[in-house]
Amino acid sequence: MSSHLKAYRAAILHNLADPAVVGVERSYEYFEDGLLLVENGHIAGVGHAAELLPTLKDVEVVEYRDALITPGFIDTHIHYPQTGMIASYGEQLLDWLNTYTFPTERQFADQAHASDVAGIFLKELLRNGTTTALVFGSVHKQSVDAFFEAARALNLRMIAGKVLMDRNAPDYLTDTPESGYADSKELIERWHGKGRLHYAVTPRFAPTSSPEQLALAGKLLGEYPNLYMHTHLSENRKEIEWVKELFPERSGYLDVYDHHRLIGARSVFAHGVHLCDEECRRLAETGSAVAFCPTSNLFLGSGLFDLNKLEAHGVRVGLGTDVGAGTSFSQLQSLNEAYKVMQLQGKKLDPFKSLYLATLGGANALYLDDRIGNFESGKDADFVVLDYRATPLIAYRMQQATSLAEKLFALTMLGDDRAVKETYAAGQSVHRRD
């Protein structure tokens, strides 16, 4: 075997499929004493340590005690320019945008500021075990350059785009249909498909883009292969009413995007809290995805996401933090809140389904499940080491746990950045807690 081979020993858990489709028991693979083999930044194998160790010769084995290795977490919706305004008090969506968001994003006209925040933002993601994210920039082209430069330096798989916004926002934060198109095109040429980076055409949401701008966003999507489209949908009831006033000729919020050719594979819509059956059906048949953002939906009082309804229609669903309306970079904390969102609707969220949402489900929503999301051979070696003794309370709770499901559930309820011992991207350590 190659001298580039390294082995990581701990308990290892990853999903093979969606528990909602194949049943919980068939949805995952677990090795109590496992070995993860990594070669040249990719997964070379996974299995029981007792079976794999005798086959290895002169291979370095990194051992983690009282730890669980899972795939790196995937965040399907987050705003990096809002890092500095996380935990801003007291508003629902539309007032919150005007009071906090727009003034904060104004600063990203300065590339030095954007670079500083991109560094802080990526550090926070990695401290929380998130190795891939679908990221909003600001309306400024330089915000995206700064973000991609920082992500490339760490060899991260990241998706981002410049916000398109030509109306219903402060003058200092708007572009035009033509400038938004030209700036996006320039960024796509510079960054899309370079290393592990991907570009997302990013209209903020229907109310802040004119029909002309949305039409040009659709044109962009048709001009380059495998671009993403990233926007917001049906987050807040007042927002939905506003969309009806602005686009009276369309049958609903989703239809605005549909009309402008903005839905389909690699189109990701954040929130989708208030979707009708017809919209769910249309999202499913076009292969579009929805990002479930529980901490944000609760923080802004937007509503309770109906995961079961979207799954019944076959819609792809990922998990998003939606920082800065979201209150934590931690996907463990997102799952804590997701469980409660389901409980409030009289439904359950199984711990193995939670892991799926944060890993393989997110990869599936982003059409990256051939590259990330679990430990199949050949995939990118993006993984996280979770510490069963991260806090005194977690350590004590683990002593009482009698099953893997109980341990996993306790980690999602009690865990945060402290539970992340180490994060790896493409086989390289990019965060070490201690």
Short mmCIF file of C-alpha atoms in Angstrom, two decimals:
data_model
loop_
_atom_site.label_atom_id
_atom_site.label_comp_id
_atom_site.label_asym_id
_atom_site.label_seq_id
_atom_site.Cartn_x
_atom_site.Cartn_y
_atom_site.Cartn_z
CA MET A 1 0.00 0.00 0.00
CA SER A 2 1.06 3.60 -0.66
CA SER A 3 3.11 5.48 1.88
CA HIS A 4 0.46 8.23 1.59
CA LEU A 5 -2.02 5.95 3.36
CA LYS A 6 -3.10 6.94 6.87
CA ALA A 7 -5.51 5.24 9.22
CA TYR A 8 -7.82 6.75 11.86
CA ARG A 9 -9.09 4.53 14.64
CA ALA A 10 -12.23 5.20 16.71
CA ALA A 11 -15.90 4.27 16.69
CA ILE A 12 -17.06 5.09 13.13
CA LEU A 13 -20.59 5.81 11.90
CA HIS A 14 -21.91 6.87 8.50
CA ASN A 15 -25.16 6.71 6.56
CA LEU A 16 -25.60 4.52 3.50
CA ALA A 17 -29.11 5.78 2.62
CA ASP A 18 -32.04 7.82 3.88
CA PRO A 19 -33.69 6.17 6.92
CA ALA A 20 -37.06 7.48 5.69
CA VAL A 21 -36.62 5.41 2.51
CA VAL A 22 -34.87 2.19 3.57
CA GLY A 23 -35.71 2.10 7.29
CA VAL A 24 -33.41 3.04 10.16
CA GLU A 25 -31.66 -0.34 10.50
CA ARG A 26 -30.52 -0.44 6.87
CA SER A 27 -29.62 3.24 6.68
CA TYR A 28 -26.24 3.23 8.39
CA GLU A 29 -23.01 1.34 8.98
CA TYR A 30 -21.30 1.34 12.37
CA PHE A 31 -17.95 0.04 13.59
CA GLU A 32 -17.54 0.03 17.37
CA ASP A 33 -13.77 -0.20 16.93
CA GLY A 34 -13.34 1.05 13.39
CA LEU A 35 -10.59 2.09 11.03
CA LEU A 36 -10.94 4.80 8.40
CA LEU A 37 -8.30 4.62 5.67
CA VAL A 38 -7.34 7.83 3.86
CA GLU A 39 -5.08 8.13 0.85
CA ASN A 40 -4.24 11.31 -1.09
CA GLY A 41 -7.20 13.17 0.34
CA HIS A 42 -9.75 10.45 -0.42
CA ILE A 43 -11.38 7.58 1.44
CA ALA A 44 -9.49 4.36 0.75
CA GLY A 45 -11.65 2.12 2.94
CA VAL A 46 -13.51 1.70 6.20
CA GLY A 47 -14.10 -1.32 8.40
CA HIS A 48 -13.45 -3.10 11.66
CA ALA A 49 -10.00 -2.39 13.09
CA ALA A 50 -9.47 -6.08 13.90
CA GLU A 51 -9.95 -7.00 10.23
CA LEU A 52 -8.07 -4.12 8.62
CA LEU A 53 -5.05 -3.69 10.90
CA PRO A 54 -3.40 -7.02 9.91
CA THR A 55 -3.54 -5.94 6.24
CA LEU A 56 -1.64 -2.70 6.87
CA LYS A 57 2.12 -2.44 6.86
CA ASP A 58 4.10 0.63 7.95
CA VAL A 59 0.93 2.71 8.05
CA GLU A 60 0.53 5.49 10.61
CA VAL A 61 -2.56 4.91 12.79
CA VAL A 62 -4.05 7.92 14.56
CA GLU A 63 -6.13 6.68 17.48
CA TYR A 64 -8.98 8.56 19.17
CA ARG A 65 -10.32 7.23 22.46
CA ASP A 66 -13.91 7.84 23.60
CA ALA A 67 -14.65 9.32 20.21
CA LEU A 68 -16.91 8.87 17.21
CA ILE A 69 -15.83 9.60 13.63
CA THR A 70 -18.59 10.73 11.25
CA PRO A 71 -18.54 12.39 7.83
CA GLY A 72 -18.00 16.15 7.92
CA PHE A 73 -21.19 18.14 8.39
CA ILE A 74 -22.82 19.89 5.44
CA ASP A 75 -24.57 23.25 5.81
CA THR A 76 -27.01 23.87 2.95
CA HIS A 77 -27.76 27.52 3.77
CA ILE A 78 -25.67 30.18 5.53
CA HIS A 79 -24.73 33.88 5.07
CA TYR A 80 -21.07 34.63 5.70
CA PRO A 81 -21.48 38.46 5.74
CA GLN A 82 -23.91 38.07 8.67
CA THR A 83 -21.32 36.50 10.99
CA GLY A 84 -20.90 39.75 12.91
CA MET A 85 -24.63 40.29 13.49
CA ILE A 86 -25.58 36.84 14.77
CA ALA A 87 -27.84 37.15 17.84
CA SER A 88 -29.44 40.50 16.91
CA TYR A 89 -32.53 41.19 18.99
CA GLY A 90 -36.19 41.39 18.43
CA GLU A 91 -37.40 41.39 14.82
CA GLN A 92 -39.12 39.13 12.32
CA LEU A 93 -37.76 38.66 8.83
CA LEU A 94 -38.50 41.88 6.92
CA ASP A 95 -37.75 44.31 9.78
CA TRP A 96 -34.67 42.25 10.71
CA LEU A 97 -33.28 42.67 7.17
CA ASN A 98 -33.69 46.44 7.24
CA THR A 99 -32.57 46.97 10.83
CA TYR A 100 -29.54 44.68 10.97
CA THR A 101 -28.69 42.84 7.77
CA PHE A 102 -28.41 45.53 5.15
CA PRO A 103 -26.22 47.90 7.25
CA THR A 104 -23.93 44.98 8.13
CA GLU A 105 -23.57 43.81 4.52
CA ARG A 106 -22.66 47.35 3.40
CA GLN A 107 -19.17 46.85 4.88
CA PHE A 108 -18.37 44.11 2.35
CA ALA A 109 -17.62 46.66 -0.34
CA ASP A 110 -14.20 46.67 1.35
CA GLN A 111 -12.27 43.56 0.30
CA ALA A 112 -9.99 43.69 3.36
CA HIS A 113 -13.04 43.59 5.61
CA ALA A 114 -14.53 40.75 3.54
CA SER A 115 -11.27 38.77 3.85
CA ASP A 116 -11.19 39.22 7.63
CA VAL A 117 -14.77 38.02 8.01
CA ALA A 118 -14.27 35.11 5.57
CA GLY A 119 -11.39 33.89 7.75
CA ILE A 120 -13.44 34.13 10.96
CA PHE A 121 -16.43 32.48 9.27
CA LEU A 122 -14.51 29.49 7.90
CA LYS A 123 -12.76 29.02 11.23
CA GLU A 124 -16.16 28.87 12.95
CA LEU A 125 -17.50 26.34 10.45
CA LEU A 126 -14.48 24.07 10.92
CA ARG A 127 -14.58 24.42 14.72
CA ASN A 128 -18.10 23.08 14.49
CA GLY A 129 -17.23 20.18 12.18
CA THR A 130 -18.79 21.65 9.02
CA THR A 131 -16.66 20.88 5.96
CA THR A 132 -19.00 21.97 3.14
CA ALA A 133 -21.45 24.87 3.00
CA LEU A 134 -23.69 26.64 0.52
CA VAL A 135 -22.93 30.27 1.25
CA PHE A 136 -24.44 33.67 0.52
CA GLY A 137 -21.94 36.45 -0.15
CA SER A 138 -23.04 40.09 -0.24
CA VAL A 139 -24.02 42.09 -3.32
CA HIS A 140 -20.34 43.01 -3.75
CA LYS A 141 -18.21 40.98 -6.15
CA GLN A 142 -15.21 41.31 -3.83
CA SER A 143 -17.10 39.54 -1.02
CA VAL A 144 -17.10 36.36 -3.14
CA ASP A 145 -13.48 36.73 -4.21
CA ALA A 146 -12.48 37.05 -0.54
CA PHE A 147 -14.53 34.01 0.46
CA PHE A 148 -13.26 31.74 -2.31
CA GLU A 149 -9.64 32.76 -1.72
CA ALA A 150 -9.95 31.79 1.95
CA ALA A 151 -11.71 28.50 1.12
CA ARG A 152 -9.17 27.57 -1.57
CA ALA A 153 -6.29 28.11 0.86
CA LEU A 154 -7.80 25.38 3.07
CA ASN A 155 -8.78 23.14 0.12
CA LEU A 156 -12.43 23.10 1.24
CA ARG A 157 -15.42 22.03 -0.83
CA MET A 158 -17.51 25.20 -0.75
CA ILE A 159 -20.29 26.75 -2.83
CA ALA A 160 -20.92 30.50 -2.86
CA GLY A 161 -22.23 33.37 -4.93
CA LYS A 162 -22.68 37.11 -5.19
CA VAL A 163 -26.10 38.34 -4.09
CA LEU A 164 -28.33 39.71 -6.86
CA MET A 165 -30.53 42.54 -5.54
CA ASP A 166 -31.72 45.43 -7.70
CA ARG A 167 -34.77 46.77 -5.83
CA ASN A 168 -36.50 47.07 -2.44
CA ALA A 169 -33.17 47.49 -0.65
CA PRO A 170 -30.99 50.50 0.25
CA ASP A 171 -29.31 52.21 -2.71
CA TYR A 172 -25.89 51.43 -1.24
CA LEU A 173 -26.66 47.70 -1.49
CA THR A 174 -28.23 47.28 -4.93
CA ASP A 175 -26.86 46.26 -8.29
CA THR A 176 -28.65 46.35 -11.67
CA PRO A 177 -29.81 43.43 -13.80
CA GLU A 178 -26.88 44.10 -16.16
CA SER A 179 -24.17 44.62 -13.52
CA GLY A 180 -25.37 41.63 -11.49
CA TYR A 181 -25.20 39.45 -14.58
CA ALA A 182 -21.75 40.74 -15.61
CA ASP A 183 -20.27 40.45 -12.10
CA SER A 184 -21.66 36.94 -11.64
CA LYS A 185 -20.28 35.86 -15.03
CA GLU A 186 -16.84 37.17 -14.12
CA LEU A 187 -16.90 35.29 -10.78
CA ILE A 188 -18.10 32.08 -12.45
CA GLU A 189 -15.22 32.24 -14.93
CA ARG A 190 -12.76 32.84 -12.11
CA TRP A 191 -13.93 30.33 -9.51
CA HIS A 192 -16.50 27.76 -10.66
CA GLY A 193 -15.00 24.27 -10.75
CA LYS A 194 -11.57 25.47 -9.56
CA GLY A 195 -10.28 22.96 -7.02
CA ARG A 196 -13.21 22.06 -4.78
CA LEU A 197 -15.12 25.31 -5.36
CA HIS A 198 -18.52 25.76 -6.99
CA TYR A 199 -20.52 28.87 -7.90
CA ALA A 200 -24.15 29.59 -6.98
CA VAL A 201 -26.29 32.14 -8.81
CA THR A 202 -27.76 33.95 -5.80
CA PRO A 203 -30.84 36.19 -6.04
CA ARG A 204 -31.48 37.22 -2.41
CA PHE A 205 -35.20 36.48 -2.72
CA ALA A 206 -37.96 37.34 -5.19
CA PRO A 207 -38.92 40.70 -3.58
CA THR A 208 -35.44 42.22 -4.02
CA SER A 209 -35.00 41.26 -7.67
CA SER A 210 -36.92 42.70 -10.61
CA PRO A 211 -38.34 40.35 -13.23
CA GLU A 212 -35.48 41.53 -15.50
CA GLN A 213 -32.88 40.47 -12.95
CA LEU A 214 -34.52 37.10 -12.33
CA ALA A 215 -34.62 36.50 -16.10
CA LEU A 216 -30.87 37.18 -16.36
CA ALA A 217 -30.22 34.86 -13.39
CA GLY A 218 -32.05 32.13 -15.31
CA LYS A 219 -29.98 32.95 -18.40
CA LEU A 220 -26.76 32.53 -16.40
CA LEU A 221 -27.84 29.10 -15.18
CA GLY A 222 -28.30 28.01 -18.78
CA GLU A 223 -24.88 29.25 -19.84
CA TYR A 224 -22.62 27.16 -17.59
CA PRO A 225 -22.84 23.50 -16.59
CA ASN A 226 -23.50 22.45 -12.99
CA LEU A 227 -24.01 25.90 -11.50
CA TYR A 228 -26.03 26.15 -8.31
CA MET A 229 -28.99 28.46 -7.71
CA HIS A 230 -29.42 29.60 -4.10
CA THR A 231 -32.24 31.75 -2.74
CA HIS A 232 -35.02 32.00 -0.13
CA LEU A 233 -38.58 30.69 -0.37
CA SER A 234 -41.72 30.89 1.79
CA GLU A 235 -39.95 31.70 5.04
CA ASN A 236 -42.39 34.19 6.57
CA ARG A 237 -46.10 34.86 5.99
CA LYS A 238 -45.67 38.62 5.43
CA GLU A 239 -42.92 37.88 2.92
CA ILE A 240 -45.27 35.56 1.01
CA GLU A 241 -47.96 38.27 0.91
CA TRP A 242 -45.38 40.75 -0.38
CA VAL A 243 -44.39 38.39 -3.19
CA LYS A 244 -48.07 38.14 -4.22
CA GLU A 245 -48.28 41.95 -4.41
CA LEU A 246 -45.06 42.23 -6.42
CA PHE A 247 -45.82 39.35 -8.82
CA PRO A 248 -49.64 39.24 -9.12
CA GLU A 249 -49.40 37.46 -12.46
CA ARG A 250 -47.72 34.42 -10.91
CA SER A 251 -49.66 31.63 -9.17
CA GLY A 252 -47.45 31.67 -6.06
CA TYR A 253 -44.00 32.26 -4.62
CA LEU A 254 -42.33 29.22 -6.16
CA ASP A 255 -43.93 30.01 -9.51
CA VAL A 256 -41.96 33.30 -9.62
CA TYR A 257 -38.72 31.30 -9.65
CA ASP A 258 -40.18 28.61 -11.91
CA HIS A 259 -41.23 31.16 -14.50
CA HIS A 260 -37.68 32.54 -14.65
CA ARG A 261 -36.10 29.07 -15.04
CA LEU A 262 -34.54 29.08 -11.59
CA ILE A 263 -35.69 25.70 -10.37
CA GLY A 264 -34.17 22.30 -11.00
CA ALA A 265 -31.19 20.15 -10.04
CA ARG A 266 -28.77 22.14 -7.81
CA SER A 267 -31.41 24.78 -7.03
CA VAL A 268 -31.58 25.14 -3.25
CA PHE A 269 -34.36 27.08 -1.56
CA ALA A 270 -33.84 28.11 2.04
CA HIS A 271 -36.67 27.58 4.53
CA GLY A 272 -39.83 26.44 2.68
CA VAL A 273 -41.78 26.72 5.94
CA HIS A 274 -45.12 27.56 4.30
CA LEU A 275 -45.32 25.45 1.14
CA CYS A 276 -48.53 24.09 -0.36
CA ASP A 277 -48.79 20.54 -1.76
CA GLU A 278 -48.52 21.76 -5.35
CA GLU A 279 -45.25 23.60 -4.58
CA CYS A 280 -43.86 20.48 -2.87
CA ARG A 281 -44.81 18.38 -5.87
CA ARG A 282 -43.11 20.85 -8.23
CA LEU A 283 -39.93 20.98 -6.13
CA ALA A 284 -39.77 17.17 -6.17
CA GLU A 285 -40.36 16.71 -9.89
CA THR A 286 -37.67 19.29 -10.77
CA GLY A 287 -35.07 17.79 -8.39
CA SER A 288 -34.87 21.04 -6.42
CA ALA A 289 -33.90 21.01 -2.74
CA VAL A 290 -35.01 22.80 0.42
CA ALA A 291 -32.72 23.80 3.31
CA PHE A 292 -34.32 23.18 6.72
CA CYS A 293 -33.04 25.93 9.05
CA PRO A 294 -34.52 25.26 12.49
CA THR A 295 -32.57 27.71 14.68
CA SER A 296 -33.38 30.54 12.27
CA ASN A 297 -37.05 29.64 11.86
CA LEU A 298 -37.50 29.66 15.64
CA PHE A 299 -35.38 32.79 16.22
CA LEU A 300 -37.28 34.90 13.66
CA GLY A 301 -40.64 33.35 14.57
CA SER A 302 -41.09 32.16 10.98
CA GLY A 303 -42.87 28.87 11.70
CA LEU A 304 -42.39 25.11 11.96
CA PHE A 305 -40.89 23.26 8.99
CA ASP A 306 -42.92 20.18 8.00
CA LEU A 307 -40.16 17.69 7.18
CA ASN A 308 -42.59 14.76 6.83
CA LYS A 309 -44.70 16.63 4.26
CA LEU A 310 -41.71 17.44 2.06
CA GLU A 311 -40.41 13.88 2.34
CA ALA A 312 -43.81 12.46 1.45
CA HIS A 313 -43.55 14.39 -1.81
CA GLY A 314 -39.96 13.21 -2.36
CA VAL A 315 -38.32 16.63 -2.02
CA ARG A 316 -34.58 16.66 -1.31
CA VAL A 317 -33.94 18.24 2.10
CA GLY A 318 -30.67 19.44 3.63
CA LEU A 319 -29.91 21.09 6.97
CA GLY A 320 -28.92 24.75 7.21
CA THR A 321 -27.76 26.97 10.06
CA ASP A 322 -28.79 30.21 8.30
CA VAL A 323 -26.33 32.26 10.35
CA GLY A 324 -26.92 35.18 11.14
CA ALA A 325 -30.69 34.65 11.73
CA GLY A 326 -29.63 31.17 12.81
CA THR A 327 -28.13 31.20 16.29
CA SER A 328 -25.30 28.69 15.97
CA PHE A 329 -22.70 27.48 13.46
CA SER A 330 -23.09 24.01 14.99
CA GLN A 331 -25.11 21.45 13.08
CA LEU A 332 -25.43 19.53 16.34
CA GLN A 333 -27.30 22.57 17.67
CA SER A 334 -29.36 22.70 14.45
CA LEU A 335 -30.39 19.09 15.09
CA ASN A 336 -31.22 19.90 18.70
CA GLU A 337 -33.69 22.54 17.45
CA ALA A 338 -34.89 20.37 14.54
CA TYR A 339 -35.94 17.70 17.03
CA LYS A 340 -37.99 20.29 18.95
CA VAL A 341 -39.56 21.67 15.74
CA MET A 342 -40.76 18.13 15.00
CA GLN A 343 -41.95 17.57 18.58
CA LEU A 344 -44.09 20.69 18.40
CA GLN A 345 -45.87 19.09 15.42
CA GLY A 346 -46.33 15.79 17.25
CA LYS A 347 -43.63 14.09 15.18
CA LYS A 348 -40.31 12.41 15.91
CA LEU A 349 -36.81 12.93 14.49
CA ASP A 350 -34.80 9.72 14.78
CA PRO A 351 -31.10 10.25 15.68
CA PHE A 352 -29.94 8.34 12.60
CA LYS A 353 -32.17 10.54 10.45
CA SER A 354 -30.57 13.54 12.14
CA LEU A 355 -27.10 12.33 11.16
CA TYR A 356 -28.37 11.76 7.62
CA LEU A 357 -29.70 15.33 7.36
CA ALA A 358 -26.35 16.75 8.51
CA THR A 359 -24.23 14.56 6.20
CA LEU A 360 -25.45 12.38 3.31
CA GLY A 361 -28.82 14.14 3.09
CA GLY A 362 -27.06 17.47 2.65
CA ALA A 363 -24.76 15.93 0.03
CA ASN A 364 -27.80 14.56 -1.80
CA ALA A 365 -29.55 17.96 -1.68
CA LEU A 366 -26.43 19.52 -3.23
CA TYR A 367 -25.90 16.73 -5.81
CA LEU A 368 -22.51 16.08 -4.23
CA ASP A 369 -23.29 12.61 -2.85
CA ASP A 370 -20.81 11.13 -5.35
CA ARG A 371 -18.04 13.11 -3.60
CA ILE A 372 -19.01 13.70 0.04
CA GLY A 373 -21.53 12.63 2.68
CA ASN A 374 -20.29 9.20 3.74
CA PHE A 375 -17.23 6.94 3.74
CA GLU A 376 -17.60 5.11 0.42
CA SER A 377 -14.21 4.49 -1.18
CA GLY A 378 -13.03 7.27 -3.46
CA LYS A 379 -15.00 10.06 -1.81
CA ASP A 380 -13.32 13.13 -0.36
CA ALA A 381 -11.86 12.48 3.09
CA ASP A 382 -13.93 15.13 4.87
CA PHE A 383 -14.66 13.91 8.39
CA VAL A 384 -15.09 14.98 11.97
CA VAL A 385 -14.01 13.44 15.29
CA LEU A 386 -16.68 13.86 17.99
CA ASP A 387 -15.63 13.64 21.64
CA TYR A 388 -17.79 11.49 23.94
CA ARG A 389 -16.16 13.28 26.89
CA ALA A 390 -16.40 16.83 25.52
CA THR A 391 -18.06 18.24 28.64
CA PRO A 392 -18.59 16.78 32.11
CA LEU A 393 -22.31 16.45 31.39
CA ILE A 394 -21.80 14.70 28.03
CA ALA A 395 -19.26 12.33 29.63
CA TYR A 396 -21.69 11.52 32.44
CA ARG A 397 -24.61 11.09 30.05
CA MET A 398 -22.58 8.68 27.89
CA GLN A 399 -21.98 6.46 30.94
CA GLN A 400 -25.75 5.97 31.17
CA ALA A 401 -26.24 5.28 27.44
CA THR A 402 -27.04 1.67 26.56
CA SER A 403 -27.20 1.94 22.74
CA LEU A 404 -25.62 3.75 19.80
CA ALA A 405 -28.92 5.55 19.13
CA GLU A 406 -28.93 6.88 22.69
CA LYS A 407 -25.33 8.10 22.41
CA LEU A 408 -26.01 9.76 19.06
CA PHE A 409 -29.15 11.44 20.34
CA ALA A 410 -27.39 12.73 23.46
CA LEU A 411 -24.61 14.20 21.27
CA THR A 412 -27.17 16.10 19.16
CA MET A 413 -28.97 17.40 22.26
CA LEU A 414 -25.92 18.34 24.36
CA GLY A 415 -23.22 18.85 21.73
CA ASP A 416 -21.83 22.03 20.18
CA ASP A 417 -18.37 23.19 19.05
CA ARG A 418 -16.84 21.67 22.22
CA ALA A 419 -17.84 18.20 21.01
CA VAL A 420 -15.68 18.59 17.89
CA LYS A 421 -12.23 17.26 18.70
CA GLU A 422 -10.82 17.50 15.19
CA THR A 423 -12.03 18.32 11.68
CA TYR A 424 -10.45 17.00 8.47
CA ALA A 425 -10.92 18.31 4.92
CA ALA A 426 -9.52 16.31 1.99
CA GLY A 427 -7.53 14.27 4.50
CA GLN A 428 -5.86 17.27 6.16
CA SER A 429 -6.54 18.43 9.71
CA VAL A 430 -8.12 21.88 9.44
CA HIS A 431 -9.21 22.25 13.08
CA ARG A 432 -7.92 20.71 16.27
CA ARG A 433 -9.66 21.67 19.51
CA ASP A 434 -6.97 20.90 22.07
#
